[in-house]
Coordinates of C-alpha atoms and ligand atoms in Angstrom, one line a residue:
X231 CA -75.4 3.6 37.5
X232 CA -72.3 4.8 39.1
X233 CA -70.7 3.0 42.1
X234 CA -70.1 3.8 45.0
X235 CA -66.7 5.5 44.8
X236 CA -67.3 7.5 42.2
X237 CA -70.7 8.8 44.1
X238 CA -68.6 9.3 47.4
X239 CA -66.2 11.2 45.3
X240 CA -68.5 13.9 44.0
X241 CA -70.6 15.0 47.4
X242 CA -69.1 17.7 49.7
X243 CA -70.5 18.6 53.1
X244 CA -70.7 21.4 55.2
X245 CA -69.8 20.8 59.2
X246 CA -73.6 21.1 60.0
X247 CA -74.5 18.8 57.2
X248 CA -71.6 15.8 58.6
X249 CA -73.0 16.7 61.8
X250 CA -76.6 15.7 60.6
X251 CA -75.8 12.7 58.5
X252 CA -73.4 11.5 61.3
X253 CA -76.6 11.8 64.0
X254 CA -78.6 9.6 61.5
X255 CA -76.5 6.8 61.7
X256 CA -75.8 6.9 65.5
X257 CA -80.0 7.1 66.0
X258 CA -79.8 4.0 63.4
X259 CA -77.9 2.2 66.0
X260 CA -74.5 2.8 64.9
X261 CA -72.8 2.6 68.8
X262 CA -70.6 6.0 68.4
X263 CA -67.9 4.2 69.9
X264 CA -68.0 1.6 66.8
X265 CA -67.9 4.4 64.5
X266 CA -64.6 5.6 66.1
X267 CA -63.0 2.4 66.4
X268 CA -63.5 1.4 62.8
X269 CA -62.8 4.8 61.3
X270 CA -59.7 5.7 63.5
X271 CA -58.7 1.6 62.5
X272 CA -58.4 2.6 58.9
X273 CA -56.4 5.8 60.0
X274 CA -54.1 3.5 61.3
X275 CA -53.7 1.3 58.8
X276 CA -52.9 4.0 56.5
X277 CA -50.5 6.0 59.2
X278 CA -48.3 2.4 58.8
X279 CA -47.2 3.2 55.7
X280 CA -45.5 6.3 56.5
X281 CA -41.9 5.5 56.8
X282 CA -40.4 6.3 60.5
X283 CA -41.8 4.4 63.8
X284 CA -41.1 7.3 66.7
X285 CA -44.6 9.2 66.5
X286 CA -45.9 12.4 68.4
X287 CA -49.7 12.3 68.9
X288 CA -51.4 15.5 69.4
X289 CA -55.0 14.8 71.5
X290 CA -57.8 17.1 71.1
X291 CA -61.1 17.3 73.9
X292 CA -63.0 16.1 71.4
X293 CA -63.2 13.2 69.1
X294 CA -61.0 14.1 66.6
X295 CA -58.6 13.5 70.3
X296 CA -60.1 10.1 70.7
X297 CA -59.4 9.2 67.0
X298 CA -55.9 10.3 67.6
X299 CA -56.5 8.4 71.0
X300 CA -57.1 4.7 69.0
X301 CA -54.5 5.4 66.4
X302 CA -52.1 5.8 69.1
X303 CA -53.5 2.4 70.7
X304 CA -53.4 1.0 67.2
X305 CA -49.6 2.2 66.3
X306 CA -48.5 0.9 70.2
X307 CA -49.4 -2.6 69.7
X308 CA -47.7 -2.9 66.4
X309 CA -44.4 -2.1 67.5
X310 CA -44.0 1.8 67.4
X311 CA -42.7 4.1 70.3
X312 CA -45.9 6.7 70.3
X313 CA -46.1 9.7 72.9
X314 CA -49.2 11.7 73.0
X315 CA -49.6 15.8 74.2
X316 CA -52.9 17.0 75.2
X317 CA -53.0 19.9 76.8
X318 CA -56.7 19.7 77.7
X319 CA -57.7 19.0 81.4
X320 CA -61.4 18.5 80.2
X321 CA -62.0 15.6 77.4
X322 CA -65.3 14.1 76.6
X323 CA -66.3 11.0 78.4
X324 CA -65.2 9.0 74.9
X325 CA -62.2 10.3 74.2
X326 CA -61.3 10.3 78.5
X327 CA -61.9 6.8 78.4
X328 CA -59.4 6.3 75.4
X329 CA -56.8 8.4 77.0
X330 CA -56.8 6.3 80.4
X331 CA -56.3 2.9 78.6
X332 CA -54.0 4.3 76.5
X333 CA -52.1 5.1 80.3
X334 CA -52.9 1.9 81.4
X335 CA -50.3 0.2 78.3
X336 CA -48.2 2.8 79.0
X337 CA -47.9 5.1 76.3
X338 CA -46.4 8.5 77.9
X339 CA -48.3 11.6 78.2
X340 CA -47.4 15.2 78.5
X341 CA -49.3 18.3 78.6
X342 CA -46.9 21.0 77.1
X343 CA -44.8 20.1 73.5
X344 CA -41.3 20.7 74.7
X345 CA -41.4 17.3 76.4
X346 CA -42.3 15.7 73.4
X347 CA -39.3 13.4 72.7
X348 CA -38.0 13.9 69.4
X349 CA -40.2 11.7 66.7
X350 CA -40.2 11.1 62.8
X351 CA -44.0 12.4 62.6
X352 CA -47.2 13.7 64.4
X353 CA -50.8 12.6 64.1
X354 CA -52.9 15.7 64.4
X355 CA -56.1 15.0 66.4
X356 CA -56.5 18.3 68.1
X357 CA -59.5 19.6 66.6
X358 CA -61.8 18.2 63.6
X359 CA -65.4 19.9 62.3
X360 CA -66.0 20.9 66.0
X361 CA -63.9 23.5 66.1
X362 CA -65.8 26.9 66.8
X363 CA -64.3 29.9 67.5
X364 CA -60.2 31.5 67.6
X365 CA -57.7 29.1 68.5
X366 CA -55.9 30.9 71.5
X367 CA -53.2 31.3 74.3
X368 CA -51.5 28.2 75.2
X369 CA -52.9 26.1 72.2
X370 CA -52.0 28.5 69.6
X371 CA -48.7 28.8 71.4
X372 CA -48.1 25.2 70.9
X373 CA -49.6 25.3 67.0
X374 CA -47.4 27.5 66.4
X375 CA -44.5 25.6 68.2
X376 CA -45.7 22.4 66.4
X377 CA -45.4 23.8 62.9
X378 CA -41.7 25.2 63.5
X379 CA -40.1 21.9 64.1
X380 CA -40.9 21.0 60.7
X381 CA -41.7 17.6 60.9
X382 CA -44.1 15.3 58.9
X383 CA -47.4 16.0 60.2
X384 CA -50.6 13.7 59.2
X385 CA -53.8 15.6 60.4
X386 CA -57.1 13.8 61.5
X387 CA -60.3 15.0 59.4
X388 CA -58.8 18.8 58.9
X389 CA -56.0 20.4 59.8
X390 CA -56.2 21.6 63.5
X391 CA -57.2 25.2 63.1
X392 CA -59.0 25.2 59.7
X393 CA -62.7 26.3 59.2
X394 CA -64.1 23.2 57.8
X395 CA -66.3 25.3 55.6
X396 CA -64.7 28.5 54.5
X397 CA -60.9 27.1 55.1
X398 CA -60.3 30.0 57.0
X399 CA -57.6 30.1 59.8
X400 CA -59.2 30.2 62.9
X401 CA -56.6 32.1 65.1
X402 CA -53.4 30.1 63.9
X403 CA -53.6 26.4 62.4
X404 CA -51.5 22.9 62.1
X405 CA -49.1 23.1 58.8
X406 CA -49.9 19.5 57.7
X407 CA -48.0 17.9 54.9
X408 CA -51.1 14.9 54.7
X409 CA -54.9 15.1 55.8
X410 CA -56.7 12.3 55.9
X411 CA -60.4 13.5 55.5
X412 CA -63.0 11.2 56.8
X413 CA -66.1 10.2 55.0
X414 CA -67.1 12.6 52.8
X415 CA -65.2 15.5 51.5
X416 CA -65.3 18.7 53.9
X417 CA -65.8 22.6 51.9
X418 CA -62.8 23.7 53.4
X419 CA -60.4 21.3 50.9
X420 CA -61.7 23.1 48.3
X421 CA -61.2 26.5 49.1
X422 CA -57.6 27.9 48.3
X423 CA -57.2 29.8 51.4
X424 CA -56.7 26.5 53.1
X425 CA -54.3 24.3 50.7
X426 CA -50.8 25.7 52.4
X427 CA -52.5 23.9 55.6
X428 CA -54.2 20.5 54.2
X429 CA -50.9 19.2 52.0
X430 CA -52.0 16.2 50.4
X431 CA -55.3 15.3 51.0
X432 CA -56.5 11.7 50.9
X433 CA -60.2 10.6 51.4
X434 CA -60.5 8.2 53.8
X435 CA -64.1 6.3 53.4
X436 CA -65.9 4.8 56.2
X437 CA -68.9 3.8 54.5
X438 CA -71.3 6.0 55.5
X439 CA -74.7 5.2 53.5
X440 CA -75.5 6.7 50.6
X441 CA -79.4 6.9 51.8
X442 CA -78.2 9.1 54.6
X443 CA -76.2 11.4 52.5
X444 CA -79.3 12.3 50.3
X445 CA -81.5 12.2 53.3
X446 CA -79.3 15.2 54.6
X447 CA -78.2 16.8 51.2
X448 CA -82.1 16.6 50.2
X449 CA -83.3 18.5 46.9
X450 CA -81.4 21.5 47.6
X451 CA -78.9 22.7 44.6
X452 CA -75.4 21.0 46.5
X453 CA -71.7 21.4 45.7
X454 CA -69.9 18.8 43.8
X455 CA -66.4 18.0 43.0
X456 CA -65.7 17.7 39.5
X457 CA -64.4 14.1 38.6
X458 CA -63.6 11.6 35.7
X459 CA -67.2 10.4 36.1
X460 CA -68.8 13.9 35.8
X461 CA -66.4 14.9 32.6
X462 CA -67.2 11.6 30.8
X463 CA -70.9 12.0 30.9
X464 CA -70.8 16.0 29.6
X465 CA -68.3 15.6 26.9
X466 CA -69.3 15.2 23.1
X467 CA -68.4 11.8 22.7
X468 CA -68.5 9.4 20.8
X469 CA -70.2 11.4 17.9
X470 CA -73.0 9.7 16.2
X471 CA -71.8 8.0 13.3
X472 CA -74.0 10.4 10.8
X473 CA -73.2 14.1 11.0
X474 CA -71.5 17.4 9.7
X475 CA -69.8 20.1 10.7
X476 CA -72.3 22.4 11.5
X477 CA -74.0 19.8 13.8
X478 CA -71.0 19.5 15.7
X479 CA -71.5 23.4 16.8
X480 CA -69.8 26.6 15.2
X481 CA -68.7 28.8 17.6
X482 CA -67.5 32.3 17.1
X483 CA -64.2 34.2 18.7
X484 CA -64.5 37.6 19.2
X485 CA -61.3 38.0 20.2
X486 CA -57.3 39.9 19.0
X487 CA -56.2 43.8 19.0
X488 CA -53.3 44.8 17.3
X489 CA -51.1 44.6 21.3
X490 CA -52.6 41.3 22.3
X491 CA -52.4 39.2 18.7
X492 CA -51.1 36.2 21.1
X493 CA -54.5 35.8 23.4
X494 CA -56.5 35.3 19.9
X495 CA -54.1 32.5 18.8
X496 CA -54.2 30.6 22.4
X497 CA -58.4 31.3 22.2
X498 CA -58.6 29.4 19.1
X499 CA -55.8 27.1 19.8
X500 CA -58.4 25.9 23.3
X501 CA -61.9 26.2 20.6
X502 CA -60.0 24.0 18.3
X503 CA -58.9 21.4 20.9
X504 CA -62.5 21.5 22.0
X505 CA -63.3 19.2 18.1
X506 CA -66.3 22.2 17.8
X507 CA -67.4 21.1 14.3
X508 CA -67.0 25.0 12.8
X509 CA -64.8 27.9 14.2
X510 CA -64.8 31.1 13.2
X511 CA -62.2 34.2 14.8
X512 CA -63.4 37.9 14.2
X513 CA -60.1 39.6 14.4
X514 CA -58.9 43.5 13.5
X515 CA -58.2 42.8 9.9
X516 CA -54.4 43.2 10.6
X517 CA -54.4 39.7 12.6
X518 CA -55.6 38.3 10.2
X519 CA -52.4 36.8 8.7
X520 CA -51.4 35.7 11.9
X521 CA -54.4 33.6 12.6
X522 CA -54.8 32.2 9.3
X523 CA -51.4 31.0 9.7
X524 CA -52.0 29.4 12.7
X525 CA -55.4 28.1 11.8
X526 CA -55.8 27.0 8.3
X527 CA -59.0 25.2 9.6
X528 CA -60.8 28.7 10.6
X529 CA -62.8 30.8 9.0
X530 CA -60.7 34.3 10.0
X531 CA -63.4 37.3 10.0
X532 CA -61.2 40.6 9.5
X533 CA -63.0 43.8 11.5
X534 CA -62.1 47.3 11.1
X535 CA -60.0 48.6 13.2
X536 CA -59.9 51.6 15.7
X537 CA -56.8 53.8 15.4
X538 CA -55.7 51.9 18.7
X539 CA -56.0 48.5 16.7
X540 CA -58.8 46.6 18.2
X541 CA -61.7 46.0 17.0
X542 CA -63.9 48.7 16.0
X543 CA -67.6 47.0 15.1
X544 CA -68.2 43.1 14.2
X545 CA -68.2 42.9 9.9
X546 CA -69.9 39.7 10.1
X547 CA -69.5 37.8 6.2
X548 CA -72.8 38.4 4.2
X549 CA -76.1 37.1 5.2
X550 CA -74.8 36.1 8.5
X551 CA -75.7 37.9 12.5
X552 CA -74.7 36.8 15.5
X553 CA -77.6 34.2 16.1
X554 CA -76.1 32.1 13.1
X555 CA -73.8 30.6 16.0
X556 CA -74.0 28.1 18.5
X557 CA -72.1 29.7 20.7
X558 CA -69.9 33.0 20.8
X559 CA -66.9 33.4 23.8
X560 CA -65.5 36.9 23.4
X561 CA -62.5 39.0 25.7
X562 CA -59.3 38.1 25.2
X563 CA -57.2 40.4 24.0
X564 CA -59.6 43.1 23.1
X565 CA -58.7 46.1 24.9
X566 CA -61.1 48.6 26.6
X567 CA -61.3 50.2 22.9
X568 CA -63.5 47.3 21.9
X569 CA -66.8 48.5 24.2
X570 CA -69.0 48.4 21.4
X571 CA -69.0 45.0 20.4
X572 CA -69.4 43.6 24.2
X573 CA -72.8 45.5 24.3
X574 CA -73.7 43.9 20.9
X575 CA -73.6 40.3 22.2
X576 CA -74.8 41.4 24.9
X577 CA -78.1 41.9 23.0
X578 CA -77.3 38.8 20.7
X579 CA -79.2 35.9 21.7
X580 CA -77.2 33.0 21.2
X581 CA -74.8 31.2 24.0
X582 CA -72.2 33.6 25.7
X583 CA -69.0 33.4 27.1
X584 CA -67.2 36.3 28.6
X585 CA -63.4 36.7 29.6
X586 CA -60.7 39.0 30.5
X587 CA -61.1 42.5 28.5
X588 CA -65.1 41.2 28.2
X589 CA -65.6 41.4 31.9
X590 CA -63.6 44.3 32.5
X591 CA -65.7 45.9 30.1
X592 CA -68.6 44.8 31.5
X593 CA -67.6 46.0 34.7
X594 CA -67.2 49.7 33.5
X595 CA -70.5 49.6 31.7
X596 CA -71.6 48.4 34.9
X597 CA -74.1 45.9 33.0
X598 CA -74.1 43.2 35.5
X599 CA -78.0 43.5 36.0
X600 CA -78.7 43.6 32.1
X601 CA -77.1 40.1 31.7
X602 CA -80.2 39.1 33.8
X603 CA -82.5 40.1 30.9
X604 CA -80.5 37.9 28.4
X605 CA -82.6 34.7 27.1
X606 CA -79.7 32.5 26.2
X607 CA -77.1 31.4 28.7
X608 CA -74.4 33.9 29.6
X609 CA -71.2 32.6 31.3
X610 CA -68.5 34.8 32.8
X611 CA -64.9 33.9 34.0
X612 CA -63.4 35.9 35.9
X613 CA -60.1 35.4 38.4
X614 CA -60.5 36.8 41.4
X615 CA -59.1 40.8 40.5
X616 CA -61.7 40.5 37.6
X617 CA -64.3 39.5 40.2
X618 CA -64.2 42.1 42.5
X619 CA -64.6 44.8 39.8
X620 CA -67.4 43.0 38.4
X621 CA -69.0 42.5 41.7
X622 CA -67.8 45.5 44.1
X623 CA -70.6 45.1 46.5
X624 CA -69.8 41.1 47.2
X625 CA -67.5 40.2 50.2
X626 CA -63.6 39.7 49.4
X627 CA -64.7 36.0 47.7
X628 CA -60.7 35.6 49.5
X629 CA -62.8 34.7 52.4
X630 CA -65.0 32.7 51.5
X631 CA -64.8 31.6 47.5
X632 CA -68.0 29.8 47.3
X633 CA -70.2 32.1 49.1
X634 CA -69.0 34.7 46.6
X635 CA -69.3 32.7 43.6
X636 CA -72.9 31.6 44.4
X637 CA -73.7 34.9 45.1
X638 CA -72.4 36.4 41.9
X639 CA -74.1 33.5 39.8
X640 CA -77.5 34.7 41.5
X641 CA -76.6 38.6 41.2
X642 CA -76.3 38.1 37.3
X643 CA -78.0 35.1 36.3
X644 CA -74.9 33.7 34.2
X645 CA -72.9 31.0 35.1
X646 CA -69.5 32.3 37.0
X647 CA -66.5 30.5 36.7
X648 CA -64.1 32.2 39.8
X649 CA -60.1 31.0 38.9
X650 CA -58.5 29.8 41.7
X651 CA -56.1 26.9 42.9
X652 CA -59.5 25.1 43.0
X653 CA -62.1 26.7 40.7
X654 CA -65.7 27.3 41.2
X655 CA -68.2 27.3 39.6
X656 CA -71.8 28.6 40.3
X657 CA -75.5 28.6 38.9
X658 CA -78.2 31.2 39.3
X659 CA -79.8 28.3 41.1
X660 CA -77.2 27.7 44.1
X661 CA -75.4 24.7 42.6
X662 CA -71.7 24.5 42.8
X663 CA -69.0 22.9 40.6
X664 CA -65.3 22.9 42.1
X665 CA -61.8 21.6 40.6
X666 CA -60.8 19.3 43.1
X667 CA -56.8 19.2 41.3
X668 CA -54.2 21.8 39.6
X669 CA -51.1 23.1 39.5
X670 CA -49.9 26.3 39.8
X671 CA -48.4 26.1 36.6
X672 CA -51.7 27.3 35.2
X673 CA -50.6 30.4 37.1
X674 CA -49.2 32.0 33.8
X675 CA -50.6 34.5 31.3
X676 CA -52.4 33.4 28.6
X677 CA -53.5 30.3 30.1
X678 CA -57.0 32.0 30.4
X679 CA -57.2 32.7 27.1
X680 CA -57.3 28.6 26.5
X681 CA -59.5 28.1 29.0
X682 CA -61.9 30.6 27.4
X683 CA -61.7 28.8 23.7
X684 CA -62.1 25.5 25.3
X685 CA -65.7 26.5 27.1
X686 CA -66.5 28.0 24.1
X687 CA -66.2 25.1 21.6
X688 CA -67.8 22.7 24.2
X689 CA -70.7 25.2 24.8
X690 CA -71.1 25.1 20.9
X691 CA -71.1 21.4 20.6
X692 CA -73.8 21.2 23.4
X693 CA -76.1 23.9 21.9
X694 CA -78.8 21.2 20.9
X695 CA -78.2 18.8 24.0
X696 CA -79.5 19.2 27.4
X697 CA -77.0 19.5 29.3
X698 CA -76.5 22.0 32.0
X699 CA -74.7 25.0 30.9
X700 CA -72.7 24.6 34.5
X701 CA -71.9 20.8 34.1
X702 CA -70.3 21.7 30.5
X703 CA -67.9 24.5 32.1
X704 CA -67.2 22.4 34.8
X705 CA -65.6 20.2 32.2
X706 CA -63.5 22.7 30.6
X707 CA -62.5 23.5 34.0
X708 CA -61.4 19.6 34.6
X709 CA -59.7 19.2 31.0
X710 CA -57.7 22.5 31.4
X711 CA -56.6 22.4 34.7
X712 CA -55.9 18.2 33.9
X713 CA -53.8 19.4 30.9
X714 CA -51.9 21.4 33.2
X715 CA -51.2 18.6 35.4
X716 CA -50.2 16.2 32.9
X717 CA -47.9 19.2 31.1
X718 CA -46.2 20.0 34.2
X719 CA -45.4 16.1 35.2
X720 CA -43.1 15.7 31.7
X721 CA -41.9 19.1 32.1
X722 CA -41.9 20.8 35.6
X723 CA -44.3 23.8 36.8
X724 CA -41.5 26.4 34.9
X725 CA -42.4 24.4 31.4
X726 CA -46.4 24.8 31.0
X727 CA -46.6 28.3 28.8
X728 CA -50.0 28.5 27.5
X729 CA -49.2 27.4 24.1
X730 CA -47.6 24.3 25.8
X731 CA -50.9 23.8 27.6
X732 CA -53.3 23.6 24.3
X733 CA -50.0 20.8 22.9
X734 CA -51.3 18.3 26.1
X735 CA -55.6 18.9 25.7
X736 CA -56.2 15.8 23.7
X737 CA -54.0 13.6 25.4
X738 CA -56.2 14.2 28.7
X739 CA -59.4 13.0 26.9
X740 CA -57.6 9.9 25.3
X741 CA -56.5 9.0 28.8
X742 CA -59.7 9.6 30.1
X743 CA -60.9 6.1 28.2
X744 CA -58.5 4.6 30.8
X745 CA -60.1 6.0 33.8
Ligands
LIG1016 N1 -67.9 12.4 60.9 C1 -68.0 11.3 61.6 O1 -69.0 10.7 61.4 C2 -67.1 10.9 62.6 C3 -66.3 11.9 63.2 N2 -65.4 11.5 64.1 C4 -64.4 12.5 64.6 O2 -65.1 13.4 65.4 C5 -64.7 14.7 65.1 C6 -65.7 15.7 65.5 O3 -65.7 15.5 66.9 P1 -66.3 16.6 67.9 O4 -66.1 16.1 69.3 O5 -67.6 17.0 67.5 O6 -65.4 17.9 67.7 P2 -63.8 18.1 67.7 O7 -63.0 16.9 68.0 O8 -63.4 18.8 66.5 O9 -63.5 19.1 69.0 C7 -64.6 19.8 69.6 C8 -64.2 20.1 71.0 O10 -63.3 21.2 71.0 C9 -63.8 22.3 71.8 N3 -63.4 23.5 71.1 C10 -63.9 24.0 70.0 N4 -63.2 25.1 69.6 C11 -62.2 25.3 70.5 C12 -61.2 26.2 70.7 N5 -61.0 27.2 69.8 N6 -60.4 26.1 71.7 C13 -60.5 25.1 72.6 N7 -61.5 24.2 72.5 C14 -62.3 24.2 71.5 C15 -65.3 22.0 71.8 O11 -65.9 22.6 72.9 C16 -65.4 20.5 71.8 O12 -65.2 20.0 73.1 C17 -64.5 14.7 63.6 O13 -63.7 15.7 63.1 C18 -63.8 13.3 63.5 O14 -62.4 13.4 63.7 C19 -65.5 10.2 64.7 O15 -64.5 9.8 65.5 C20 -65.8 9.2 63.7 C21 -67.1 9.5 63.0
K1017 K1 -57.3 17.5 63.2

């Protein structure tokens, strides 16, 4: 059983969908005022720990504004000098009733920015999950304004401005450098389009019952965030105490042309960090030194070559084919020489994971519908340039990442893993994995590659287990993107090469234990 935390931590919502659970527990009795009170309470308790005591306090019409409204109560009687802007004439009855007691103790109020007295922070309470349509005029004006002085600035729920499903900027939108979202996660944190906008972003939980969360979520597939939880229950530990190699999956690389030797080492170097019980490489025979040098553990399959040096057919050792294999992850480094061999795995029925050269290839054979015909699982991960040649007739997934993602998972029944700042992940069926953490030190060539070897050895170990093919890719996704982090902590964002990357894997899954 996992507690609570760890639940709350997993489930995202849609507007509509905080809208729905929110209107169960107000017709359970919850007085809406009660629910602002001891939500906008905890805002302030955790507003007190930001250094400075002069605060600007920017009131919306709705209640994200009477939030704002009882912070600014809250942050008065404890000793700070608070001044609030609204520029609204017409607030609802709530959030009216906030702003006139708020008077009353004499907390100053303006209606345009300049008059603002000069603070150490602003509270952003313009606009939370209500917001629907373009920010304009005067209010944009004053956004705009807002986000020049370059102050500290903690926003309410979501940045004011921000679609709270697709992040998208509605018009123009509040630059804040904290956003404290409250009580479940909203879509719009994990979609890249709006991190510049959210800056740190802290959870802040109000307890909202669980029963009302699945009474609104229902059966349908959902989106989740990956977590610690989620990784620990898909990854192949412990072993049992009584096996052997092959038991512990043997995945094969397809991978290596005489240009891009590098992409098959950092492939095998992710498999290898993956403890897949068996790895074997198909290279052009003239990489073969190269990875056998690397990887004295491999068994390093030598392919004939084109005259271009990739690899001309699969020369699979004797009494071996491609459904000897728990799993096979194929791309990197391949070249558009190496067509042949993509539409042989294609037809192969074991476990499939495509990357880089593999999906550009498959976007020029234009195979996407075939893959729907395979029998085993097929997963393909592209970045978002790979995408859209993959899937031309999807909308720029810039707009909205998880729509497209979904949709390309249902166009081609594979799993699709779309890189980002915050990956996604989709199944044929509508669920939804996404990378809640990175770093942009990921954003560096051959970090793919690892990525790719990773999903493949933990696809191999799971071959016999039933676990989702989707849950296991999220967990690639995690460890990567957590091997990143940790890299990037001991050695800045400039010192994560790829090579770096596959030197931190293991210590994320020993630290895991401490999690
Ligand atoms: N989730 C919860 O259980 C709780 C949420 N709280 C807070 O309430 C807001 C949502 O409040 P709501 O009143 O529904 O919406 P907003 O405050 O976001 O504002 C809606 C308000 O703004 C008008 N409006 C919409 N778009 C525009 C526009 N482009 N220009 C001008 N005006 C616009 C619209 O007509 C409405 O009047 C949530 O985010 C939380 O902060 C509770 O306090 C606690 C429980
Ligand atoms: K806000």
């Amino acid at each position: 059983m996992q507690d609570r935390q760890e639940q709350v931590s997993q489930v995202v919502v849609t507007a509509r969908q905080m809208r729905d659970i929110e209107a169960r527990i107000f017709a359970a009795g919850m007085p809406v005022a009660a629910l602002m009170e001891k939500v906008a309470g905890l805002i302030a308790l955790r507003v007190r720990e930001v250094r400075g005591s002069r605060v600007g306090i920017l009131v919306g019409p709705g209640h994200n504004g009477g939030d704002a409204l009882v912070v600014a109560r809250e942050l008065h009687f404890r000793g700070y000098a608070v001044w609030l802007y609204s520029p609204f004439s017409k607030l609802k009855e709530l959030t009216s009733q906030h702003l006139q007691y708020a008077q009353s103790l004499g907390i100053p109020y303006y209606h345009e920015v300049e008059q603002l007295p000069d603070c150490d922070f602003l509270i952003d309470g313009l606009f939370g999950f209500g917001l629907e349509r373009l920010i304009t005029e005067g209010i944009a004006l004053a956004i705009n304004r807002l986000n020049q002085w370059h102050k500290p600035i903690l926003s309410i729920d979501v940045p004011s401005g921000i679609h709270t499903d697709t992040g998208e900027i509605l018009g123009t939108a509040i630059r804040a450098t904290h956003t404290f979202c409250l009580g479940l996660w909203k879509l719009a944190f994990l979609q890249d389009q709006a991190l510049e906008y959210i800056g740190k972003a802290e959870l802040i939980d109000f307890d909202i019952p669980l029963a009302d969360v699945e009474a609104v979520l229902g059966d349908a597939p959902r989106i989740k965030r990956i977590t610690p939880g989620t990784v620990k229950l898909t990854l192949p530990l412990p072993r049992p105490p009584v096996t052997h190699k092959y038991k512990e999956g043997h995945l094969l690389l397809i991978c290596g042309s005489r240009r891009y030797a590098g992409g098959a080492v950092l492939t095998a170097l992710g498999a290898r960090a993956s403890g897949v019980g068996m790895l074997s490489i198909a290279v052009p025979e003239s990489l073969k030194p190269i990875l056998v040098s690397h990887l004295p553990e491999a068994l390093i399959i030598g392919c004939p070559e084109t005259e271009t040096g990739a690899i001309a057919h699969l020369q699979l050792p004797e009494n071996t084919d491609l459904s000897f294999f728990s799993a096979i992850a194929c791309g990197p480094g391949l070249t558009l020489d190496a067509t042949p061999i993509i539409q042989e795995v294609i037809s192969g029925e074991s476990s499939l994971v495509l990357d880089a050269d593999g999906l550009n290839i498959l976007a020029y054979m234009g195979t996407i519908p075939t893959l729907q015909k395979r029998q085993a699982p097929t997963v393909l991960t592209p970045h978002t340039g790979e995408f859209q040649r993959l899937f031309p007739d999807i909308a720029d997934p810039k707009h909205d990442r998880v729509k497209a993602v979904q949709e390309a998972a249902v166009q081609s029944g594979a799993v699709v893993l779309l890189k980002g700042a915050r990956t996604a992940i989709a199944n044929s069926q509508g669920a939804i994995w996404i990378n809640p953490e990175s770093t942009p030190a990921l954003a560096r060539g051959g970090s793919g590659d690892v990525l790719t070897g990773l999903i493949g050895g933990l696809l191999a170990q799971a071959a016999t287990k039933k676990i989702p093919v989707e849950d296991i890719v999220a967990t690639a996704a995690w460890w990567h993107s957590q091997a990143g982090i940790l890299a990037a902590q001991e050695r800045t964002e400039l010192g994560v090469d790829a090579f770096t990357l596959t030197q931190y894997l293991m210590q994320v899954i020993s630290n895991l234990g401490n999690i």
